[in-house]
Coordinates of N, CA, C and O in Angstrom, one line a residue:
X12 N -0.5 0.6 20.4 CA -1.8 0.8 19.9 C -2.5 -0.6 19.7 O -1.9 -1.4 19.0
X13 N -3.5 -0.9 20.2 CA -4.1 -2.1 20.3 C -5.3 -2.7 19.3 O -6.4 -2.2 19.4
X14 N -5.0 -3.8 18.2 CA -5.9 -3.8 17.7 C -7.7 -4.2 17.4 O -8.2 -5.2 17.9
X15 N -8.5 -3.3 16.5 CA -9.6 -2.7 17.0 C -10.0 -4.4 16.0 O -9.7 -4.6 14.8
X16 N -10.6 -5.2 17.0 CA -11.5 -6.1 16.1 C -13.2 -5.5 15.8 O -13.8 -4.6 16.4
X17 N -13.6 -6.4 14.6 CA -14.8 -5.9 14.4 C -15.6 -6.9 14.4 O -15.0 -7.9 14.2
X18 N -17.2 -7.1 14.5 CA -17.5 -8.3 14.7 C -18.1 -8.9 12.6 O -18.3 -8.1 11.6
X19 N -18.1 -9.7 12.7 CA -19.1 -10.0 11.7 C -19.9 -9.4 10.8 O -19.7 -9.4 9.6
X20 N -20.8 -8.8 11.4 CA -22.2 -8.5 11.0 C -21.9 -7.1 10.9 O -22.7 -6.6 10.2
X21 N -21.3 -6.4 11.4 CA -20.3 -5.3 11.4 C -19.8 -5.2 9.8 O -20.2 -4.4 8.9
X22 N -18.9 -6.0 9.7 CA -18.3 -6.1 8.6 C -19.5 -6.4 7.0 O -19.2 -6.0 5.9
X23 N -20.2 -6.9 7.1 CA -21.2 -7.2 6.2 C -22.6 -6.0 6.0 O -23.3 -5.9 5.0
X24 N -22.7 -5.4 7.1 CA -23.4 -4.3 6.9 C -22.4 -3.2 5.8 O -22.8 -2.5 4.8
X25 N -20.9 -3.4 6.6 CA -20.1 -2.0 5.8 C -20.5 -2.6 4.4 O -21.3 -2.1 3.7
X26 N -19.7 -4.1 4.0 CA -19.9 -3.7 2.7 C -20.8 -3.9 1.8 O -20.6 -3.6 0.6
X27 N -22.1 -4.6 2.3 CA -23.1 -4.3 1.7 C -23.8 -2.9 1.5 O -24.4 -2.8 0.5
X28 N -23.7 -2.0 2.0 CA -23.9 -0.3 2.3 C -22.7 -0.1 0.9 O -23.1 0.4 -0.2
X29 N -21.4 -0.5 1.3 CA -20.4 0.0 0.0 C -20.7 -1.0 -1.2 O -19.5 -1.3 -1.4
X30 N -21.3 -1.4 -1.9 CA -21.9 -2.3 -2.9 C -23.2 -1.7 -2.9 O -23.5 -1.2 -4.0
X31 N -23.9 -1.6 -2.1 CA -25.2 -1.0 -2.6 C -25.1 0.7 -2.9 O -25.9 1.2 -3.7
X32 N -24.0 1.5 -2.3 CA -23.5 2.5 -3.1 C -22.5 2.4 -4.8 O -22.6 3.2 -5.6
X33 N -21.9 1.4 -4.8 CA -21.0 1.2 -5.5 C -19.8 2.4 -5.4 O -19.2 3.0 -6.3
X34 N -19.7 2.4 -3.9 CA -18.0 3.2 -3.3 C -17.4 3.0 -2.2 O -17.2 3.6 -1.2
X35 N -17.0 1.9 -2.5 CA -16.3 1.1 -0.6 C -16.0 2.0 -0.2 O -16.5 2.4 0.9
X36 N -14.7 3.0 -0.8 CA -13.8 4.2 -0.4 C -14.9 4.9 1.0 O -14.7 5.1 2.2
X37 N -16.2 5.4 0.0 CA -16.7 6.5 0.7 C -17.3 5.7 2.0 O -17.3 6.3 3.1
X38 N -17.6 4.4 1.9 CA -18.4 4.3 3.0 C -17.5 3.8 3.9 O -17.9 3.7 5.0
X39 N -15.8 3.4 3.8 CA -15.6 3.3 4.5 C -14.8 4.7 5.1 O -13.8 4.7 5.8
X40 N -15.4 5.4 4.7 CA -14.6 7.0 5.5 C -15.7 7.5 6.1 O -15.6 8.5 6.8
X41 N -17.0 6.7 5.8 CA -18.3 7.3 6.4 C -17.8 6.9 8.3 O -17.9 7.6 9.3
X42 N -17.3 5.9 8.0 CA -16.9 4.6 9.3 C -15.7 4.6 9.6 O -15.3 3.5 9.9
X43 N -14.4 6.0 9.5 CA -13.7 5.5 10.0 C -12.7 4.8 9.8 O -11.8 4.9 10.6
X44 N -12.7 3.8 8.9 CA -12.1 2.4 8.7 C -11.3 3.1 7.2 O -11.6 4.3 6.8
X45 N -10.6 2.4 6.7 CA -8.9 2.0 6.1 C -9.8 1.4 5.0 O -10.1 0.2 5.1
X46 N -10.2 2.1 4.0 CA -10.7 1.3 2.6 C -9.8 0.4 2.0 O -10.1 0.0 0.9
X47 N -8.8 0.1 2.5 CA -8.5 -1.6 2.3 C -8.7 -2.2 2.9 O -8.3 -3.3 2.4
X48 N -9.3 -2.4 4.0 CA -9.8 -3.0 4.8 C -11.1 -3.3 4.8 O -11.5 -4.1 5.5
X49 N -11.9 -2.5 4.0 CA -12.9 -2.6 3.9 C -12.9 -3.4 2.4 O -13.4 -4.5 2.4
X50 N -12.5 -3.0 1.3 CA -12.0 -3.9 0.2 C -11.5 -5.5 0.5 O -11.8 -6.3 -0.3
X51 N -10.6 -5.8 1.6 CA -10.5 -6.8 1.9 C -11.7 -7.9 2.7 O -11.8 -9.1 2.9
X52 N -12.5 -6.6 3.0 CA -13.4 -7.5 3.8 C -14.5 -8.0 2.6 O -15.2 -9.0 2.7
X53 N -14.5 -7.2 1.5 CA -15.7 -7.5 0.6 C -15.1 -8.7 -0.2 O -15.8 -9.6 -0.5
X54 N -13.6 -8.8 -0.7 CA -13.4 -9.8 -1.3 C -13.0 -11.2 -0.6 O -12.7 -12.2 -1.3
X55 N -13.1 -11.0 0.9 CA -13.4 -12.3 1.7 C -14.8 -12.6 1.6 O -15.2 -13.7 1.2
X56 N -15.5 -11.6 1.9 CA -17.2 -12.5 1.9 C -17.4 -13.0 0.7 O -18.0 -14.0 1.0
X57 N -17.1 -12.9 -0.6 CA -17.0 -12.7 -1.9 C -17.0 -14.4 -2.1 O -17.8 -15.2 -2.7
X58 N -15.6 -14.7 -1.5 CA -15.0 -15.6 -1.0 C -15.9 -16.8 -0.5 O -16.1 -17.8 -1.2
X59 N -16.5 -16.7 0.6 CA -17.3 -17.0 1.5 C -16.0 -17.3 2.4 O -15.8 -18.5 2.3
X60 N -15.4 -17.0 2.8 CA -14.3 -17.3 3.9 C -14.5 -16.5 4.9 O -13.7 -15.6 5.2
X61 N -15.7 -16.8 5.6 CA -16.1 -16.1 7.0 C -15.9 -16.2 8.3 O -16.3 -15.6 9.3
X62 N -14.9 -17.4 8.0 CA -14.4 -17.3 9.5 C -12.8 -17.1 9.8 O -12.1 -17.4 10.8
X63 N -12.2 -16.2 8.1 CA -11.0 -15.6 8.2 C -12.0 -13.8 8.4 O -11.5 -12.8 8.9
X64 N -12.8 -13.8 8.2 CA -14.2 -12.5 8.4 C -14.2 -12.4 10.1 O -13.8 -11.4 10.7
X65 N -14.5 -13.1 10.5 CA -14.7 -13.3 11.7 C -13.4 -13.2 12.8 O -13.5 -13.2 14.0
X66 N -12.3 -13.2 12.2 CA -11.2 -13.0 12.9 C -10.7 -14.4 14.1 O -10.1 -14.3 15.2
X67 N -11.2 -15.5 13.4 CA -11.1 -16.6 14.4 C -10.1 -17.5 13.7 O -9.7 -18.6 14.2
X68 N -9.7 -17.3 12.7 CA -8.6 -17.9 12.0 C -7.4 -17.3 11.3 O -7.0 -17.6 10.2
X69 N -6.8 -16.3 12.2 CA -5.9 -15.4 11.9 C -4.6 -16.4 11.9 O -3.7 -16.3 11.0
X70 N -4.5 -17.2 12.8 CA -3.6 -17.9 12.8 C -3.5 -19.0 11.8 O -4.5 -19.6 11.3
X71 N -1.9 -19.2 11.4 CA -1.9 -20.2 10.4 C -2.0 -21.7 11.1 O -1.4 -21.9 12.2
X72 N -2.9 -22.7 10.4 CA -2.6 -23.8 10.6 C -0.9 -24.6 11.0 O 0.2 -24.4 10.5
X73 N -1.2 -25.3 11.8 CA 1.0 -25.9 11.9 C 0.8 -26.8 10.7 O -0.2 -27.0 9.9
X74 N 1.8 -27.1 10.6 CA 2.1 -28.2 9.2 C 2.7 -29.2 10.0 O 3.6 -29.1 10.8
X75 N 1.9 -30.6 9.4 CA 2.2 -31.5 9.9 C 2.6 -32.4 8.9 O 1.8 -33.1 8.2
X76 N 4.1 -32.3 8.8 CA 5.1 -33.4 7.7 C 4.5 -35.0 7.4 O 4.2 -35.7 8.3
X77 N 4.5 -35.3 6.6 CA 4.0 -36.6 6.1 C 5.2 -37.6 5.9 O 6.3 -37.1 5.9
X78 N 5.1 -38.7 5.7 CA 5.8 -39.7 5.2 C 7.3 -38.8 3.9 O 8.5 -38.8 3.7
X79 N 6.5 -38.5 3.5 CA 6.7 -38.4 2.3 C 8.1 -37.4 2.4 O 9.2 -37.7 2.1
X80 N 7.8 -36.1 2.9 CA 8.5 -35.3 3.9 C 9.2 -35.4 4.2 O 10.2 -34.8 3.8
X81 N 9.4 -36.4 5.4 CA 10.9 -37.1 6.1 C 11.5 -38.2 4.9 O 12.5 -38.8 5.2
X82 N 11.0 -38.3 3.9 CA 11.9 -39.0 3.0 C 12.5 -38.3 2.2 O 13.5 -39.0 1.7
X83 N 12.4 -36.9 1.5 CA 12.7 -35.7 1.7 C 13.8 -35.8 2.2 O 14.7 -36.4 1.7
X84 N 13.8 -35.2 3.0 CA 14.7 -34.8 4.0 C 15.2 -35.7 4.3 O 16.2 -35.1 4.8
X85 N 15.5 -36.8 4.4 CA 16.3 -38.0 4.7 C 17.7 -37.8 3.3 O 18.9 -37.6 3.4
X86 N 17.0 -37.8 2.4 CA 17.7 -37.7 1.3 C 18.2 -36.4 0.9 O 19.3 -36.5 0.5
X87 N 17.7 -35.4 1.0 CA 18.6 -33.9 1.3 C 19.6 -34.2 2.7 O 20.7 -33.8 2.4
X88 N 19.7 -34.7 3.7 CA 20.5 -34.7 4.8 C 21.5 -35.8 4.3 O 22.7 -35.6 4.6
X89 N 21.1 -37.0 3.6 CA 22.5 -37.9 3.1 C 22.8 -36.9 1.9 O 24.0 -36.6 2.1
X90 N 22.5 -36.5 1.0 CA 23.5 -36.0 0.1 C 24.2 -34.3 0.8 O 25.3 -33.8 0.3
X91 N 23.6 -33.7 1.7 CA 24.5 -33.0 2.3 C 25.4 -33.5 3.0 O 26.5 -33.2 2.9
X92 N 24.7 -34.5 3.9 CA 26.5 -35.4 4.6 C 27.8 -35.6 2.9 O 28.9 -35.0 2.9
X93 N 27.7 -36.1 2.3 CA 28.1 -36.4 1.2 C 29.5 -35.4 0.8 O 30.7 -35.5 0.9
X94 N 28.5 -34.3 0.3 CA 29.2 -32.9 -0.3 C 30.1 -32.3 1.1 O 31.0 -31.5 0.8
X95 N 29.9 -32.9 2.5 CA 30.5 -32.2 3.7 C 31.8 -33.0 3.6 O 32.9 -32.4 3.7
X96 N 31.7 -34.3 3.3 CA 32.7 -35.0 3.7 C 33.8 -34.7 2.2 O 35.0 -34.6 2.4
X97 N 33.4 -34.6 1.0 CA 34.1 -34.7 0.1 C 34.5 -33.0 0.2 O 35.3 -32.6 -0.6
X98 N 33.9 -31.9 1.0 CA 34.9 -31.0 0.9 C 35.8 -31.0 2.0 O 36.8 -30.4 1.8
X99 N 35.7 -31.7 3.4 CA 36.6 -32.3 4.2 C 38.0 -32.4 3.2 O 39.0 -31.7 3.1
X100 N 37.7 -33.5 2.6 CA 38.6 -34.2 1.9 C 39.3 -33.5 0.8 O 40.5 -33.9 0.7
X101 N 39.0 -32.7 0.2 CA 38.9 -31.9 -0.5 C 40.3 -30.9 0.2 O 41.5 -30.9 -0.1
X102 N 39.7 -30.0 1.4 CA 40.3 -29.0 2.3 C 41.8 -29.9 3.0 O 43.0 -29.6 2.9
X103 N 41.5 -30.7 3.3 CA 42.8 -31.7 4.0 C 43.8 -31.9 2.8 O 45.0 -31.7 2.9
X104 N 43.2 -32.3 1.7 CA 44.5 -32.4 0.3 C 45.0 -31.0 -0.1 O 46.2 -30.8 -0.5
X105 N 44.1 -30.0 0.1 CA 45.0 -28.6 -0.2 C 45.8 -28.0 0.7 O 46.5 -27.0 0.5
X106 N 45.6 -28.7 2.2 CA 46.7 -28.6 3.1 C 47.9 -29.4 2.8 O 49.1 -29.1 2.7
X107 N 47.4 -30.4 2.6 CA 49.1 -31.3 2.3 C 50.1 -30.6 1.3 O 51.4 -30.5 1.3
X108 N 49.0 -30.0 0.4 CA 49.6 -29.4 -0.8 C 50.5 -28.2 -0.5 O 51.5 -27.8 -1.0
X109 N 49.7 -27.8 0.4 CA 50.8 -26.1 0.7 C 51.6 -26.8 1.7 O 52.8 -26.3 1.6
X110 N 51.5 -27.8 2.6 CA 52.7 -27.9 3.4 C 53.8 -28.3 2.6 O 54.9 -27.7 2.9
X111 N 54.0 -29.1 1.7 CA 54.9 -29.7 0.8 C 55.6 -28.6 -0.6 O 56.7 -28.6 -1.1
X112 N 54.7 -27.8 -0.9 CA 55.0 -26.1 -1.9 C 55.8 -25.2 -1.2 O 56.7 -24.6 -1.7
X113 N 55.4 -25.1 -0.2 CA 55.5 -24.3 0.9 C 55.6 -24.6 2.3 O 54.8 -24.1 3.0
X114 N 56.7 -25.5 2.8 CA 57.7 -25.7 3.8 C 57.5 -24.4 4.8 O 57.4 -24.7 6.0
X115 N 57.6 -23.0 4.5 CA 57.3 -22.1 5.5 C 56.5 -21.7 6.1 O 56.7 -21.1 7.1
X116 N 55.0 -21.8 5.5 CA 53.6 -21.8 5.7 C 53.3 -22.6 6.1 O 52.3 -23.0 5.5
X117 N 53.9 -23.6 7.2 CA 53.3 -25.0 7.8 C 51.9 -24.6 8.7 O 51.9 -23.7 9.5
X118 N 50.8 -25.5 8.5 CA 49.7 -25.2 9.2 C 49.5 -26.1 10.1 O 49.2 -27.3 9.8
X119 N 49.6 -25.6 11.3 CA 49.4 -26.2 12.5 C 48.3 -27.3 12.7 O 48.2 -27.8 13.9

């Protein structure tokens, strides 16, 4: 099922009509349309966010990491190396431990 865009002025007719009734519900069953959608359209214009109205900005912005960011992350990636190598070290001494307890459970 493919979806039904609407234009603009489309959308501002509905909910001016459902405000000058004071019943989005009804007018948008006059039309067809999903009175949340029509509620969503009235608290975008509301908004003035008319060109998330307009369907030209559905998509999210990319995020473009800053300085700040990769220092972040610099510093999460050394203290994860960190915690990696000390459970390394960690895992290798409770090997020694069982091979030396336990002579029969030698781990390869």
């Amino acid at each position: 099922m493919k979806k039904k865009q609407y234009d603009l002025n489309f959308k501002r007719m509905v909910v001016a009509k459902g405000k000058e009734i004071g019943n989005m519900t009804a007018v948008a069953r006059q039309h067809e349309l999903d009175p949340k959608m029509v509620l969503r359209w009235a608290r975008e214009l509301n908004r003035k966010d008319l060109d998330q109205l307009d369907g030209t900005s559905v998509k999210q912005s990319k995020f473009v990491p800053t300085a700040e960011d990769y220092a972040q992350l610099e510093k999460e990636n050394e203290t994860l190396k960190k915690l990696f190598v000390e459970q390394a070290l960690e895992r290798d001494i409770l090997k020694d431990l069982l091979k030396k307890t336990n002579p029969h459970l030698r781990i390869k």
